[in-house]
GROMACS .gro file of C-alpha atoms in nm:
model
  349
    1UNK     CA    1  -4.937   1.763   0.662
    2UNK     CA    2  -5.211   1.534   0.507
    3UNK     CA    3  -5.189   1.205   0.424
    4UNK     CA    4  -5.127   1.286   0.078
    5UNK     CA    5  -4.822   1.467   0.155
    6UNK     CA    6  -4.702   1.240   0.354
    7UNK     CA    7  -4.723   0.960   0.067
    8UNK     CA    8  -4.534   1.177  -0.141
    9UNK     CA    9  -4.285   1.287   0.098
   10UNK     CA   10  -4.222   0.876   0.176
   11UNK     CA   11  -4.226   0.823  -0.234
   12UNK     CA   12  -3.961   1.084  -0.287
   13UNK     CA   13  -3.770   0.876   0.000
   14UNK     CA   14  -3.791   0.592  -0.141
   15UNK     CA   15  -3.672   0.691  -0.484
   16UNK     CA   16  -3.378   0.948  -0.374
   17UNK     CA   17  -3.261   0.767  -0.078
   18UNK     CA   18  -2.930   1.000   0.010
   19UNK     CA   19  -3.024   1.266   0.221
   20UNK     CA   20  -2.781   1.470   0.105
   21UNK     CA   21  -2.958   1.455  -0.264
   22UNK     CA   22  -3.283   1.677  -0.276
   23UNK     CA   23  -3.573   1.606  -0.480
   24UNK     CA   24  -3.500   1.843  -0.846
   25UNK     CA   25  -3.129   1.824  -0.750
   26UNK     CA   26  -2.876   1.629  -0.932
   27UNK     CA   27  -2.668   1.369  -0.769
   28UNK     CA   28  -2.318   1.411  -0.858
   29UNK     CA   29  -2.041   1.121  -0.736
   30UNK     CA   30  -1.695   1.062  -0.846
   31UNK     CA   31  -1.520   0.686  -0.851
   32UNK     CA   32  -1.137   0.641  -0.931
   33UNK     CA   33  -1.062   0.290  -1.059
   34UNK     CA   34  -0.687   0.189  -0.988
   35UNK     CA   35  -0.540  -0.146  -0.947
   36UNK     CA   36  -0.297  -0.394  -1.133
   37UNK     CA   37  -0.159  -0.297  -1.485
   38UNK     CA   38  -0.396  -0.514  -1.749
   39UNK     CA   39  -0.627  -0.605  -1.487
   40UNK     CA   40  -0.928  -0.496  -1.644
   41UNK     CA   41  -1.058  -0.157  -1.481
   42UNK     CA   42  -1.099  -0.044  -1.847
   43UNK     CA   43  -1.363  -0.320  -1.917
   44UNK     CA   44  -1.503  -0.278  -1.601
   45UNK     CA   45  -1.584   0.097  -1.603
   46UNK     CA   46  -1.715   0.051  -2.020
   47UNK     CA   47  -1.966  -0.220  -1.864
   48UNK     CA   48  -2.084  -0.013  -1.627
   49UNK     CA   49  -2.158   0.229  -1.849
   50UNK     CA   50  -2.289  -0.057  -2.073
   51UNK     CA   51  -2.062   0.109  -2.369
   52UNK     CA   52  -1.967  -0.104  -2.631
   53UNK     CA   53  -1.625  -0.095  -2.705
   54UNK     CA   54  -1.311  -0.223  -2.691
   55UNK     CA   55  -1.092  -0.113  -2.440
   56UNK     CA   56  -0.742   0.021  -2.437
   57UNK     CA   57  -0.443   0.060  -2.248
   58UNK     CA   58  -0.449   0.370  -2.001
   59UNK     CA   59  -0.133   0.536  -2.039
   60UNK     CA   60  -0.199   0.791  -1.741
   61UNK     CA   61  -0.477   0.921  -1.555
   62UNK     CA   62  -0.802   0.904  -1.817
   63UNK     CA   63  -1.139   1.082  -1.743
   64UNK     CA   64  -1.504   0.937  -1.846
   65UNK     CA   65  -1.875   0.981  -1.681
   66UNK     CA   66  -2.216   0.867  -1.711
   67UNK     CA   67  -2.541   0.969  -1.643
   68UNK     CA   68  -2.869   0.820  -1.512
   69UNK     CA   69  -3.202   0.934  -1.462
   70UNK     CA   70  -3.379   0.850  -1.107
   71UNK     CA   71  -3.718   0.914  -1.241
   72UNK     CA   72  -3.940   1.014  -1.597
   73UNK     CA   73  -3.867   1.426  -1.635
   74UNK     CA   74  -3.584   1.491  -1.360
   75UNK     CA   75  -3.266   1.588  -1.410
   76UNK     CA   76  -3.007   1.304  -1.544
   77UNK     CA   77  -2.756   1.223  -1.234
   78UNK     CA   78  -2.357   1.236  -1.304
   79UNK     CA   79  -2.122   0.994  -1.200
   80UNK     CA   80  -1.750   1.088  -1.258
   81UNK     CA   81  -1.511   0.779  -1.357
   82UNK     CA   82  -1.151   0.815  -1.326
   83UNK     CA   83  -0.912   0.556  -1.403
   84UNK     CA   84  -0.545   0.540  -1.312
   85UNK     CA   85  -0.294   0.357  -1.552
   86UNK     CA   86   0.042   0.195  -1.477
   87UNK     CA   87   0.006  -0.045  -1.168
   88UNK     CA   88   0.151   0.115  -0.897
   89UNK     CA   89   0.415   0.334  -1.073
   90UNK     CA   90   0.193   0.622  -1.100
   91UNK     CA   91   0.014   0.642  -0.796
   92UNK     CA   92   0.106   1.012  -0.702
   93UNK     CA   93  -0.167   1.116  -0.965
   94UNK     CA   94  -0.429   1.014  -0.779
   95UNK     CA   95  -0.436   1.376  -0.622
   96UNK     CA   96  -0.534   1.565  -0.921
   97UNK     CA   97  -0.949   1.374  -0.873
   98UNK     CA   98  -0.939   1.326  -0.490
   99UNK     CA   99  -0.964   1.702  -0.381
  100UNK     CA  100  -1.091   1.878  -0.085
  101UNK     CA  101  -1.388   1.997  -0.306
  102UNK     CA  102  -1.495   1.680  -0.353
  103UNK     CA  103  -1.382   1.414  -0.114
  104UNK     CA  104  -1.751   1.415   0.028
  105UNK     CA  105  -1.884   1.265  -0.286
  106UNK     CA  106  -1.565   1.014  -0.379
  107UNK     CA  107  -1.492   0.674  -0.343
  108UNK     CA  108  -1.257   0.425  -0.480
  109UNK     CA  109  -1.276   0.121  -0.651
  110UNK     CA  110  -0.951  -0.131  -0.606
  111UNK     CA  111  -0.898  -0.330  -0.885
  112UNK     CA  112  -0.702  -0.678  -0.818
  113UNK     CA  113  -0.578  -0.928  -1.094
  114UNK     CA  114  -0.635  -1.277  -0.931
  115UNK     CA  115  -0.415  -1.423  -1.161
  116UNK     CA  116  -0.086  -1.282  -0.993
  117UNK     CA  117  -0.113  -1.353  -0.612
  118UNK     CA  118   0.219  -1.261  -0.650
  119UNK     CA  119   0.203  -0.882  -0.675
  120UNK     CA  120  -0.147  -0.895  -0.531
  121UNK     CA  121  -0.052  -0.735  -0.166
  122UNK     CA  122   0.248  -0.466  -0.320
  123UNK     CA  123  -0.025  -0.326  -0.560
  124UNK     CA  124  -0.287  -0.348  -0.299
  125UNK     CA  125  -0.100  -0.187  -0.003
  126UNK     CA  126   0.095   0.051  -0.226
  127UNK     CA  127  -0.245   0.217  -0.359
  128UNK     CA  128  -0.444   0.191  -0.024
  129UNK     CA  129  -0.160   0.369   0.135
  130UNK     CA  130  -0.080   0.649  -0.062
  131UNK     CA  131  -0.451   0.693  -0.093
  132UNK     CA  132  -0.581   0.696   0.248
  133UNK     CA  133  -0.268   0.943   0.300
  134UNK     CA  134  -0.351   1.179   0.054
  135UNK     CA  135  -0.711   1.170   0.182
  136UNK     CA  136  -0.632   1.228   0.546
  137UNK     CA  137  -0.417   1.493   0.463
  138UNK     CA  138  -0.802   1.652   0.306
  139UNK     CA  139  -0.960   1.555   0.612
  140UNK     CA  140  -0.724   1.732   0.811
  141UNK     CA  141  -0.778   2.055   0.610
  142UNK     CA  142  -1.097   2.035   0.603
  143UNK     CA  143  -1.094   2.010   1.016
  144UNK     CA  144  -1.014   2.373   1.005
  145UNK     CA  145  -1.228   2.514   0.712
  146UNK     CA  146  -1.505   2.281   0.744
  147UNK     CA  147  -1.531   2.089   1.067
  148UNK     CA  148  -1.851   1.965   0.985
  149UNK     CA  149  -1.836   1.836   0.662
  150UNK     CA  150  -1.444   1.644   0.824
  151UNK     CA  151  -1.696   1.521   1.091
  152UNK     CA  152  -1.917   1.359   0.855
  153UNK     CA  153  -1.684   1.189   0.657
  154UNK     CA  154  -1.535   1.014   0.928
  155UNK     CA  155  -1.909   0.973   1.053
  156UNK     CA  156  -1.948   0.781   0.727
  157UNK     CA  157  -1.658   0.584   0.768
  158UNK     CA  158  -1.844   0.355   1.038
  159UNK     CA  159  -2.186   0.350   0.841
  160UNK     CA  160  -2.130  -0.003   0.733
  161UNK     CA  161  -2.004  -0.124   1.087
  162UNK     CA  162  -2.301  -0.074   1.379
  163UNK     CA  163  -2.115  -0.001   1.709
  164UNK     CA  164  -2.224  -0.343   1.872
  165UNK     CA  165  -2.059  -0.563   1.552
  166UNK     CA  166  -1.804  -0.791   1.707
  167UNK     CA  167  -1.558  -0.652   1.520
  168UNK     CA  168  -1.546  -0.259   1.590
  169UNK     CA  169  -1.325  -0.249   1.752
  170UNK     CA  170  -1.088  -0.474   1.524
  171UNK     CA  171  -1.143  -0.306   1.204
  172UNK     CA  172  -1.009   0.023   1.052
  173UNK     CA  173  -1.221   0.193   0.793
  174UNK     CA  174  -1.008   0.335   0.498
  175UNK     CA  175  -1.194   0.682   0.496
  176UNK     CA  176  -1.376   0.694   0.175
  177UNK     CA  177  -1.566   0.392   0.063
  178UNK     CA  178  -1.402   0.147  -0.087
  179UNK     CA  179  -1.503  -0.167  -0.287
  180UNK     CA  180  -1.179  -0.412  -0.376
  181UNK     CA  181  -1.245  -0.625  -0.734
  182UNK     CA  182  -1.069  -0.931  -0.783
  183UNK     CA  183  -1.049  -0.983  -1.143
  184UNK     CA  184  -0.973  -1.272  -1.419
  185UNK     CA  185  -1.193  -1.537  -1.170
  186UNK     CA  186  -1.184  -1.770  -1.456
  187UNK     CA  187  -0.795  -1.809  -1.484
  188UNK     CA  188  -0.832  -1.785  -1.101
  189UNK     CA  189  -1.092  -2.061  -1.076
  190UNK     CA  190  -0.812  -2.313  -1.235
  191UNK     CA  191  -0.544  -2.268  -0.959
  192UNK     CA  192  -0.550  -2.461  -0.663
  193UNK     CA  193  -0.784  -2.519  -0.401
  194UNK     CA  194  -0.585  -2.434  -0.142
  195UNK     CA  195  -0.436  -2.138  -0.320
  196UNK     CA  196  -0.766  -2.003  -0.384
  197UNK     CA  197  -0.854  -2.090  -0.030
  198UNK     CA  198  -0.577  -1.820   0.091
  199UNK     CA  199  -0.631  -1.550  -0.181
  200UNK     CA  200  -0.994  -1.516  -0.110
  201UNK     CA  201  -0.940  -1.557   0.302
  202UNK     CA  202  -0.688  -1.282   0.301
  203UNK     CA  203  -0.900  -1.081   0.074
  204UNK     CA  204  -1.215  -1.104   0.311
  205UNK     CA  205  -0.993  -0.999   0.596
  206UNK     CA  206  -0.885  -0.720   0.380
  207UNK     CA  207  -1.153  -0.602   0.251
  208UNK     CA  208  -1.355  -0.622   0.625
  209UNK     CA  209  -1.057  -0.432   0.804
  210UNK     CA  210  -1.082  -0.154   0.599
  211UNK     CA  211  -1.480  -0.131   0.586
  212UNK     CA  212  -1.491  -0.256   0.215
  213UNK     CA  213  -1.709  -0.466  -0.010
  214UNK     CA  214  -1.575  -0.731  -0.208
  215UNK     CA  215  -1.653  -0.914  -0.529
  216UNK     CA  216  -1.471  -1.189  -0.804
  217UNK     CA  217  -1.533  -1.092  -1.154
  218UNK     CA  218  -1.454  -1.197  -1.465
  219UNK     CA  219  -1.571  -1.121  -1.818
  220UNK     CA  220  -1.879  -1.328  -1.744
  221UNK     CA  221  -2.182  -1.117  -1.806
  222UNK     CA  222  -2.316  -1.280  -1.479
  223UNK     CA  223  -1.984  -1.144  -1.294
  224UNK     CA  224  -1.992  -0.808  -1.437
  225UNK     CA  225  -2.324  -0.761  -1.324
  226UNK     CA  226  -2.198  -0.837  -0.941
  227UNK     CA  227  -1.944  -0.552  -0.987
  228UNK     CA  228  -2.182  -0.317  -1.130
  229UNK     CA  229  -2.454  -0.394  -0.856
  230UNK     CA  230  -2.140  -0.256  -0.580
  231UNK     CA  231  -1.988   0.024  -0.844
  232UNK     CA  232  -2.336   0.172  -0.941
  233UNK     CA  233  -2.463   0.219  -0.553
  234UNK     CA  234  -2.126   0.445  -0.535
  235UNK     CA  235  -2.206   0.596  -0.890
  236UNK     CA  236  -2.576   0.656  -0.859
  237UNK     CA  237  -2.744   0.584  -0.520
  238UNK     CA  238  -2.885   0.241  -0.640
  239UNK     CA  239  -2.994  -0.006  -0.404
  240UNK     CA  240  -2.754  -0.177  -0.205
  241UNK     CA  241  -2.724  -0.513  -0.310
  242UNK     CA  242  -2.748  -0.773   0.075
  243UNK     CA  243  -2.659  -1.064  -0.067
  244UNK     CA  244  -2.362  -1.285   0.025
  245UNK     CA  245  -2.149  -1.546  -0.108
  246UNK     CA  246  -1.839  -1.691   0.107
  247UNK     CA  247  -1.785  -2.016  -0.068
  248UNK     CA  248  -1.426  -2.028  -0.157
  249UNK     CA  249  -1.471  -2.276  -0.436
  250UNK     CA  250  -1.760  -2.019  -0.563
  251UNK     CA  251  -1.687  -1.626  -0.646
  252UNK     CA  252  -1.693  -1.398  -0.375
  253UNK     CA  253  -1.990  -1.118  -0.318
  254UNK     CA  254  -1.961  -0.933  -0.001
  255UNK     CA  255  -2.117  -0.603   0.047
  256UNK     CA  256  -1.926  -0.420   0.307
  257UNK     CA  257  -2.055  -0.504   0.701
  258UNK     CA  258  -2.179  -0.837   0.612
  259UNK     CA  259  -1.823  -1.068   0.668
  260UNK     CA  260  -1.725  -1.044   1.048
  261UNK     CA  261  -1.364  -1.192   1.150
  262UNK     CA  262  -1.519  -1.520   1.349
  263UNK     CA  263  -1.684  -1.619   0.969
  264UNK     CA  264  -1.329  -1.548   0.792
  265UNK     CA  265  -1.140  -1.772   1.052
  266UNK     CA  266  -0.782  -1.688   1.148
  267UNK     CA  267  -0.492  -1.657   0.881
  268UNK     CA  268  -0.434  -1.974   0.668
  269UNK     CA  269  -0.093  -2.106   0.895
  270UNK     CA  270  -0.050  -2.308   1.138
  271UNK     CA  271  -0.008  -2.170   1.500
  272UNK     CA  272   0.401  -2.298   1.515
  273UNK     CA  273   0.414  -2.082   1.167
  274UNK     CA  274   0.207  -1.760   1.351
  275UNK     CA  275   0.402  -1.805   1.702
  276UNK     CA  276   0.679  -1.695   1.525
  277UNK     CA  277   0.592  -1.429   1.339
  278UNK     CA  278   0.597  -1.069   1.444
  279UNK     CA  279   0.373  -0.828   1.338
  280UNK     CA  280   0.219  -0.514   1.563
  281UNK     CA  281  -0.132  -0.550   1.383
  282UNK     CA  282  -0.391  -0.799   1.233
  283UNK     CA  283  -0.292  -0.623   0.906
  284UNK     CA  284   0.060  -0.740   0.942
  285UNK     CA  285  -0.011  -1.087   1.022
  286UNK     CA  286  -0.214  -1.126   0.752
  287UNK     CA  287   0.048  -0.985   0.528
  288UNK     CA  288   0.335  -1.206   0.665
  289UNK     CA  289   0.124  -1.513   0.644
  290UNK     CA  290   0.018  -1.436   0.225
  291UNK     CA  291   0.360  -1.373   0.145
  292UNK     CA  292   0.477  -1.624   0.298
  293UNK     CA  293   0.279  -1.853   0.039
  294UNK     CA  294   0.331  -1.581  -0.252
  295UNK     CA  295   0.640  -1.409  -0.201
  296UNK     CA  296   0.614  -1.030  -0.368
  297UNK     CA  297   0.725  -0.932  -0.649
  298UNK     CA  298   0.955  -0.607  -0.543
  299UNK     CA  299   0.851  -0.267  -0.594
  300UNK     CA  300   1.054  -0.210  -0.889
  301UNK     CA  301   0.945  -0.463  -1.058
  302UNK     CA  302   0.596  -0.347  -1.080
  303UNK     CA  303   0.692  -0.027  -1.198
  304UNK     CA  304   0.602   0.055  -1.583
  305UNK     CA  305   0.905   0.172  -1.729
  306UNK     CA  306   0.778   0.189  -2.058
  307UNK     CA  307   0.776   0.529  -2.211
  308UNK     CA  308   0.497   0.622  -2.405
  309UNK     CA  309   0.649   0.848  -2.648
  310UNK     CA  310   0.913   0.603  -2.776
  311UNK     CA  311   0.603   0.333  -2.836
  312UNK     CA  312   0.560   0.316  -3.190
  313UNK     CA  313   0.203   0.290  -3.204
  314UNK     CA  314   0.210   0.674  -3.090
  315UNK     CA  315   0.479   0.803  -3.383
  316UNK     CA  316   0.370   1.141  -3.527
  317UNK     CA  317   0.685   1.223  -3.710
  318UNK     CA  318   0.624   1.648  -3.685
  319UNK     CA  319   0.568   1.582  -3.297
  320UNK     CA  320   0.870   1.359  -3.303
  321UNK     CA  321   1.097   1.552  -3.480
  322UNK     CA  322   1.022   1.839  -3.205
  323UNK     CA  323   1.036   1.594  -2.933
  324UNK     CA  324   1.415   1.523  -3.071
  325UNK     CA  325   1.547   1.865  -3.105
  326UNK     CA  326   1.377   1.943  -2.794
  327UNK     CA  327   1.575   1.670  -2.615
  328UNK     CA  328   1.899   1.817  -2.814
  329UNK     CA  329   1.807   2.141  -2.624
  330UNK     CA  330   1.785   1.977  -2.275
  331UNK     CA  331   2.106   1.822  -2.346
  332UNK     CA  332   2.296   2.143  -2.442
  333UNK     CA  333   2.137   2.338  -2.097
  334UNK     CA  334   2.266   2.077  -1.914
  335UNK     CA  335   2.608   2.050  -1.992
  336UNK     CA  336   2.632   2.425  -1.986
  337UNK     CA  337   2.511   2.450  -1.638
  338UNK     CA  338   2.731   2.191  -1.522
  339UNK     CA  339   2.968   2.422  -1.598
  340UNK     CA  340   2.841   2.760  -1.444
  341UNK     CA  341   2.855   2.522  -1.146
  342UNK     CA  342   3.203   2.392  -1.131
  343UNK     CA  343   3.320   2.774  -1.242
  344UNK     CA  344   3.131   2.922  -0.948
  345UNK     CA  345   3.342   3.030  -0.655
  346UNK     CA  346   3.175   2.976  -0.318
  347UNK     CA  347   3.233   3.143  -0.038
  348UNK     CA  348   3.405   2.922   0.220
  349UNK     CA  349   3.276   3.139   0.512
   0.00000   0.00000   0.00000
């Protein structure tokens, strides 16, 4: 090669920096925003896509993208947003966008209203669980179709954690990339020190343990910029912001491999409190400890019972009217199968 194609070889480098991205090709990524009910993943995602409107409740599972170009006369890059509604009480749909066709490309983007500590760890655990689940269950698949691409994921999984970090052995990557969001830092910002001093310890620890990055936003412009520094090196390739901010009394910025467990200190209780709890993994201590200060709201009560088609905001009377003798319908079937049932003889044999 001469030198001038080297220079451009180390130019197109520079400027497409995912190897798995080839100069003329288009990048294509897909992000799923879930996370407390209200807690602002719809103002999030139309900032990052510096739209200008005013968001809306997500009833469901709702579908956006944007696009970027890397460079003057190249294709325009795609980034895929999905956003699931409903808290927790919808978290099965999250495996209609997370398939085996595209778990390569996907990551997920944890969305965390500050402003209830008290549901903070249901919501968080619920999601991350079901999640990672679904995703291993891919991986697993994929094992036996596609060994190499299931190798490369879980390759991937440790990109953000070199093998002589402190902590490797410690930590356990969730298996896409993650980045975790605290939201509402200015209602957050009035509670008290020491509250805030536990909330953003256990979210470090979190957010480390599973291989994460973590930021505190707000509606700030300033904030909202932090978040889309994390959410568009997912979305687009951008460069990866190595900044870091620990201060407790200041929002949180940590890109993912820059916190280490000796930095985040041991869980805010004293070691009487910690002697007597039991838990089988740093996870679980963590948890005991937070809820200990924040007891959880139960399950159910983070459920969103609400249904949509009886909100009156969403009243088409011709739909309605269906909707009703529908219903009427559904009724009559099942009484009448009740009885088929109770007038069927079984055989006792």
């Amino acid at each position: 090669d001469t030198l001038w194609d080297l220079a451009i070889a180390e130019v197109e480098k520079r400027e497409n920096p995912d190897d798995d991205v080839k100069p003329g090709e288009v990048w294509e990524k897909s992000i799923l925003f879930m996370g407390n009910k209200n807690g602002g993943k719809t103002t999030i995602i139309l900032r990052c896509l510096e739209r200008d409107e005013s968001p809306k409740p997500t009833l469901a599972l709702e579908y956006t993208f944007g696009r970027r170009a890397r460079r003057h006369n190249t294709p325009k890059d795609v980034a895929h947003f999905w956003e699931l509604g409903g808290g927790t009480s919808l978290v099965e749909l999250i495996r209609i966008p997370i398939t085996s066709h595209n778990v390569r490309s996907f990551a997920v983007v944890l969305v965390l209203d500050l402003s209830k500590p008290n549901e903070l760890w249901t919501t968080m655990e619920s999601l991350l669980q079901v999640t990672r689940n679904h995703v291993n269950k891919i991986l697993t698949k994929l094992e036996k179709t596609n060994p190499e691409v299931a190798a490369e994921i879980k390759q991937r999984m440790w990109n953000d954690l070199q093998r002589d970090h402190p902590d490797y052995a410690l930590v356990d990557p969730f298996p896409i990339p993650l980045v975790i969001i605290g939201s509402k830092y200015d209602i957050f910002h009035d509670f008290d020190s020491e509250m805030r001093k536990i909330i953003s310890k256990t979210l470090r620890f979190v957010s480390h343990y599973y291989g994460a990055s973590l930021v505190f936003t707000s509606k700030s412009e300033a904030l909202l910029l932090k978040a889309r520094v994390l959410i568009n090196h997912l979305a687009f390739g951008y460069d990866k912001s190595k900044s870091v901010s620990v201060d407790p009394s200041k929002p949180l910025f940590i890109p993912a491999g820059l916190d280490s467990m000796s930095q985040i200190g041991p869980p805010p209780a004293s070691d009487s409190d910690i002697g007597k709890m039991r838990a089988n993994t740093p996870l679980e201590l963590w948890k005991k400890v937070f809820e200990k200060t924040f007891p959880p709201k139960s399950f159910s009560d983070l459920q969103d019972t609400k249904d949509p088609a009886q909100d009156i905001k969403y009243a088409e009377y011709e739909v309605d009217v269906m909707r009703a003798q529908k219903n009427q319908e559904l009724e009559q079937y099942k009484r009448n199968a009740s009885k088929s049932w109770k007038e069927m003889d079984f055989d006792s044999d």
